[in-house]
């Protein structure tokens, strides 16, 4: 299936600004203040998230520009390496976006209820912050999911659970491209195939369902839904309300 050469994130900037504003209001409330330097922790996570989204957007466009502009008489191995470079960065940035999202949400939850979230003052606890805090880590993981997410951000939890298969796939492809090997498996302008079951030993077959493009567009859809939910729930936790206005193109 053909996908557009560009991604179209529609809710990122507005929700980023709203979350920044909400945190500014909370820190001015004497009930909360800036205990444990939470505001910087939260906003650093928020900035990291926006930077990674920008990287997804930029590398996705760069991938297709590279494919389109690549000379027909050049070495096809150079085409493959170039595509793999962009694909690896796209999967890194998608994975890291989710990690930064959880990191910032944890900091905001910590303000409301320290015991329900990872301690942002403890280096060991900071290393435990991950999407598994929301999704759970399986029957052997007694620490996850963290109670605070279901208590304070139940719609975020529901959205993550509904997209758990997608998230697991993004994490898997990033893990393989980061630690093991190439993940791309050929294609043409606008289509970059990826290996099916990339962690399975010796499997060189490409997926007949997923491409870099299809997963990137699923990620964009997931994120454009997740951020407004998180913004509304973050505001409600502290007694605020937010209103979404569609300003047009």
Tab-separated table of C-alpha atoms in Angstrom:
chain	number	residue	atom	x	y	z
A	1	UNK	CA	0.000	0.000	0.000
A	2	UNK	CA	1.322	3.432	-0.955
A	3	UNK	CA	1.631	6.065	1.781
A	4	UNK	CA	2.301	9.798	1.406
A	5	UNK	CA	5.930	10.906	1.338
A	6	UNK	CA	5.321	13.140	4.369
A	7	UNK	CA	3.723	12.642	7.777
A	8	UNK	CA	1.036	15.027	8.975
A	9	UNK	CA	1.062	15.459	12.743
A	10	UNK	CA	-1.942	17.623	13.597
A	11	UNK	CA	-2.069	17.679	17.421
A	12	UNK	CA	1.572	17.872	18.446
A	13	UNK	CA	2.337	21.591	18.746
A	14	UNK	CA	-0.979	22.527	20.349
A	15	UNK	CA	-0.777	19.827	23.013
A	16	UNK	CA	2.912	20.510	23.644
A	17	UNK	CA	2.099	24.171	24.331
A	18	UNK	CA	-0.893	23.230	26.479
A	19	UNK	CA	1.140	20.806	28.612
A	20	UNK	CA	3.865	23.431	29.017
A	21	UNK	CA	1.220	25.927	30.180
A	22	UNK	CA	-0.420	23.444	32.556
A	23	UNK	CA	2.907	22.724	34.240
A	24	UNK	CA	3.476	26.475	34.650
A	25	UNK	CA	0.148	26.836	36.408
A	26	UNK	CA	0.751	23.862	38.671
A	27	UNK	CA	4.173	25.082	39.781
A	28	UNK	CA	2.653	28.421	40.810
A	29	UNK	CA	0.096	26.671	43.031
A	30	UNK	CA	1.335	26.781	46.660
A	31	UNK	CA	-0.111	23.303	47.174
A	32	UNK	CA	2.487	21.889	44.800
A	33	UNK	CA	5.223	24.413	44.114
A	34	UNK	CA	8.413	23.102	42.530
A	35	UNK	CA	9.235	20.387	45.030
A	36	UNK	CA	12.038	18.062	43.958
A	37	UNK	CA	12.671	20.235	40.893
A	38	UNK	CA	9.838	18.447	39.106
A	39	UNK	CA	9.134	21.264	36.625
A	40	UNK	CA	12.529	21.000	34.917
A	41	UNK	CA	12.238	17.209	34.853
A	42	UNK	CA	8.804	17.385	33.262
A	43	UNK	CA	9.694	20.029	30.706
A	44	UNK	CA	12.933	18.300	29.734
A	45	UNK	CA	10.910	15.159	29.000
A	46	UNK	CA	8.437	17.239	27.030
A	47	UNK	CA	11.192	18.891	24.978
A	48	UNK	CA	12.796	15.519	24.352
A	49	UNK	CA	9.488	14.193	23.069
A	50	UNK	CA	8.978	17.090	20.646
A	51	UNK	CA	12.563	16.815	19.404
A	52	UNK	CA	12.105	13.095	18.663
A	53	UNK	CA	8.819	13.735	16.849
A	54	UNK	CA	10.642	16.317	14.754
A	55	UNK	CA	13.275	13.686	13.975
A	56	UNK	CA	10.618	11.195	12.848
A	57	UNK	CA	9.081	13.816	10.583
A	58	UNK	CA	12.434	14.972	9.176
A	59	UNK	CA	13.899	11.497	8.579
A	60	UNK	CA	10.690	10.195	7.014
A	61	UNK	CA	10.804	12.996	4.454
A	62	UNK	CA	14.563	12.573	3.986
A	63	UNK	CA	14.139	8.843	3.316
A	64	UNK	CA	11.835	9.471	0.384
A	65	UNK	CA	13.897	12.358	-0.945
A	66	UNK	CA	16.928	10.046	-0.911
A	67	UNK	CA	15.011	7.280	-2.699
A	68	UNK	CA	13.632	9.636	-5.333
A	69	UNK	CA	16.927	11.407	-6.027
A	70	UNK	CA	19.143	8.316	-6.042
A	71	UNK	CA	20.729	7.919	-9.519
A	72	UNK	CA	19.585	4.827	-11.398
A	73	UNK	CA	23.143	3.917	-12.426
A	74	UNK	CA	24.627	4.040	-8.907
A	75	UNK	CA	25.548	1.013	-6.778
A	76	UNK	CA	22.319	-0.526	-5.380
A	77	UNK	CA	24.166	-1.342	-2.157
A	78	UNK	CA	24.574	2.400	-1.587
A	79	UNK	CA	20.800	2.781	-1.995
A	80	UNK	CA	20.228	0.027	0.571
A	81	UNK	CA	22.639	1.547	3.090
A	82	UNK	CA	21.097	4.987	2.717
A	83	UNK	CA	17.589	3.644	3.234
A	84	UNK	CA	18.714	1.647	6.259
A	85	UNK	CA	20.297	4.741	7.787
A	86	UNK	CA	17.043	6.681	7.579
A	87	UNK	CA	14.957	3.700	8.731
A	88	UNK	CA	17.116	3.170	11.819
A	89	UNK	CA	16.773	6.822	12.788
A	90	UNK	CA	13.003	6.744	12.238
A	91	UNK	CA	12.546	3.736	14.521
A	92	UNK	CA	14.882	5.209	17.131
A	93	UNK	CA	12.923	8.451	17.155
A	94	UNK	CA	9.521	6.735	17.336
A	95	UNK	CA	10.658	4.567	20.262
A	96	UNK	CA	12.298	7.522	22.010
A	97	UNK	CA	9.172	9.666	21.543
A	98	UNK	CA	7.178	7.152	23.579
A	99	UNK	CA	9.923	6.914	26.215
A	100	UNK	CA	10.062	10.709	26.605
A	101	UNK	CA	6.263	10.887	26.748
A	102	UNK	CA	6.202	8.438	29.658
A	103	UNK	CA	9.121	10.199	31.354
A	104	UNK	CA	7.328	13.560	31.318
A	105	UNK	CA	3.986	12.066	32.362
A	106	UNK	CA	5.704	10.294	35.259
A	107	UNK	CA	7.116	13.612	36.471
A	108	UNK	CA	3.682	15.216	36.379
A	109	UNK	CA	2.110	12.271	38.168
A	110	UNK	CA	4.864	12.386	40.790
A	111	UNK	CA	3.767	15.924	41.684
A	112	UNK	CA	0.274	14.671	42.441
A	113	UNK	CA	1.087	11.353	44.105
A	114	UNK	CA	4.715	10.448	44.811
A	115	UNK	CA	4.049	6.881	45.859
A	116	UNK	CA	2.195	5.991	42.653
A	117	UNK	CA	4.999	6.899	40.235
A	118	UNK	CA	8.750	6.465	39.863
A	119	UNK	CA	10.740	8.741	42.171
A	120	UNK	CA	12.274	11.512	40.058
A	121	UNK	CA	14.849	12.236	42.785
A	122	UNK	CA	16.294	8.705	42.728
A	123	UNK	CA	18.692	7.806	39.861
A	124	UNK	CA	17.796	4.114	40.177
A	125	UNK	CA	14.078	4.883	39.984
A	126	UNK	CA	14.618	7.100	36.950
A	127	UNK	CA	16.078	4.104	35.101
A	128	UNK	CA	12.849	2.223	35.773
A	129	UNK	CA	10.699	4.704	33.848
A	130	UNK	CA	9.478	3.057	30.641
A	131	UNK	CA	6.294	2.286	28.675
A	132	UNK	CA	5.983	-0.854	30.827
A	133	UNK	CA	4.949	1.459	33.671
A	134	UNK	CA	1.724	1.889	31.693
A	135	UNK	CA	1.462	-1.401	29.810
A	136	UNK	CA	2.831	-3.768	32.422
A	137	UNK	CA	5.813	-6.019	31.962
A	138	UNK	CA	4.297	-9.483	32.163
A	139	UNK	CA	3.513	-11.822	35.034
A	140	UNK	CA	7.112	-11.836	36.296
A	141	UNK	CA	7.256	-8.037	36.584
A	142	UNK	CA	5.921	-7.088	40.011
A	143	UNK	CA	6.668	-3.380	39.682
A	144	UNK	CA	4.578	-2.735	36.586
A	145	UNK	CA	2.136	-1.423	35.716
A	146	UNK	CA	2.414	1.525	38.102
A	147	UNK	CA	-0.812	2.212	39.969
A	148	UNK	CA	-0.722	5.941	39.326
A	149	UNK	CA	-1.450	5.698	35.625
A	150	UNK	CA	-4.733	3.831	36.026
A	151	UNK	CA	-5.677	6.120	38.900
A	152	UNK	CA	-4.862	9.476	37.298
A	153	UNK	CA	-4.486	8.789	33.552
A	154	UNK	CA	-6.936	5.946	32.795
A	155	UNK	CA	-7.654	7.052	29.224
A	156	UNK	CA	-3.933	7.143	28.456
A	157	UNK	CA	-3.696	3.581	29.782
A	158	UNK	CA	-6.636	2.483	27.642
A	159	UNK	CA	-5.115	4.079	24.540
A	160	UNK	CA	-1.742	2.417	25.138
A	161	UNK	CA	-3.412	-0.941	25.733
A	162	UNK	CA	-5.464	-0.606	22.552
A	163	UNK	CA	-2.245	0.013	20.598
A	164	UNK	CA	-0.009	-2.427	22.456
A	165	UNK	CA	0.697	-4.504	19.355
A	166	UNK	CA	1.865	-1.449	17.413
A	167	UNK	CA	4.057	-0.242	20.281
A	168	UNK	CA	5.646	-3.660	20.720
A	169	UNK	CA	6.438	-3.748	17.008
A	170	UNK	CA	8.072	-0.294	17.102
A	171	UNK	CA	10.146	-1.262	20.131
A	172	UNK	CA	11.190	-4.516	18.459
A	173	UNK	CA	12.386	-2.917	15.229
A	174	UNK	CA	14.288	-0.237	17.121
A	175	UNK	CA	15.857	-2.865	19.366
A	176	UNK	CA	17.054	-4.906	16.389
A	177	UNK	CA	18.335	-1.898	14.427
A	178	UNK	CA	20.099	-0.565	17.513
A	179	UNK	CA	21.730	-3.752	18.761
A	180	UNK	CA	21.770	-6.351	15.991
A	181	UNK	CA	21.506	-5.657	12.310
A	182	UNK	CA	19.843	-3.976	9.379
A	183	UNK	CA	16.047	-4.187	9.268
A	184	UNK	CA	15.235	-2.915	5.780
A	185	UNK	CA	14.606	-5.416	2.997
A	186	UNK	CA	14.476	-3.520	-0.268
A	187	UNK	CA	11.768	-1.491	-1.925
A	188	UNK	CA	11.307	1.451	-4.250
A	189	UNK	CA	10.545	5.154	-4.060
A	190	UNK	CA	7.877	5.554	-1.383
A	191	UNK	CA	8.086	1.971	-0.106
A	192	UNK	CA	10.745	0.517	2.188
A	193	UNK	CA	10.141	-3.098	3.153
A	194	UNK	CA	11.279	-4.403	6.537
A	195	UNK	CA	12.192	-7.877	7.693
A	196	UNK	CA	9.424	-10.007	9.128
A	197	UNK	CA	10.006	-11.223	12.713
A	198	UNK	CA	13.412	-9.491	12.871
A	199	UNK	CA	14.470	-11.232	16.094
A	200	UNK	CA	13.895	-14.697	14.657
A	201	UNK	CA	17.283	-16.309	13.863
A	202	UNK	CA	18.170	-16.394	10.199
A	203	UNK	CA	14.889	-14.907	8.997
A	204	UNK	CA	15.537	-12.840	5.877
A	205	UNK	CA	11.954	-12.656	4.618
A	206	UNK	CA	10.321	-9.267	4.382
A	207	UNK	CA	6.986	-8.535	5.992
A	208	UNK	CA	3.979	-8.757	3.688
A	209	UNK	CA	1.990	-6.529	6.055
A	210	UNK	CA	4.266	-3.794	7.369
A	211	UNK	CA	6.668	-1.293	5.838
A	212	UNK	CA	8.554	1.628	7.330
A	213	UNK	CA	5.837	3.843	5.874
A	214	UNK	CA	2.883	1.899	7.265
A	215	UNK	CA	4.340	1.811	10.783
A	216	UNK	CA	5.294	5.482	10.695
A	217	UNK	CA	1.747	6.421	9.734
A	218	UNK	CA	0.307	4.186	12.447
A	219	UNK	CA	2.648	5.887	14.907
A	220	UNK	CA	1.471	9.316	13.754
A	221	UNK	CA	-2.165	8.294	14.218
A	222	UNK	CA	-1.420	6.832	17.651
A	223	UNK	CA	0.397	9.951	18.803
A	224	UNK	CA	-2.131	12.412	17.432
A	225	UNK	CA	-4.749	10.645	19.563
A	226	UNK	CA	-2.552	10.090	22.642
A	227	UNK	CA	-1.430	13.680	23.169
A	228	UNK	CA	-4.891	15.294	23.468
A	229	UNK	CA	-5.933	12.521	25.864
A	230	UNK	CA	-2.840	13.087	28.002
A	231	UNK	CA	-3.375	16.856	27.961
A	232	UNK	CA	-7.004	16.583	29.068
A	233	UNK	CA	-6.182	14.123	31.838
A	234	UNK	CA	-3.141	16.085	33.004
A	235	UNK	CA	-5.297	19.200	33.324
A	236	UNK	CA	-8.061	17.328	35.154
A	237	UNK	CA	-5.612	15.873	37.691
A	238	UNK	CA	-4.962	19.402	38.944
A	239	UNK	CA	-8.489	20.736	38.574
A	240	UNK	CA	-8.072	22.502	35.230
A	241	UNK	CA	-9.886	22.094	31.944
A	242	UNK	CA	-8.644	22.472	28.396
A	243	UNK	CA	-10.608	23.140	25.249
A	244	UNK	CA	-9.486	22.046	21.797
A	245	UNK	CA	-10.103	24.544	19.028
A	246	UNK	CA	-9.673	23.601	15.391
A	247	UNK	CA	-8.017	26.586	13.745
A	248	UNK	CA	-8.046	25.175	10.236
A	249	UNK	CA	-5.125	24.680	7.875
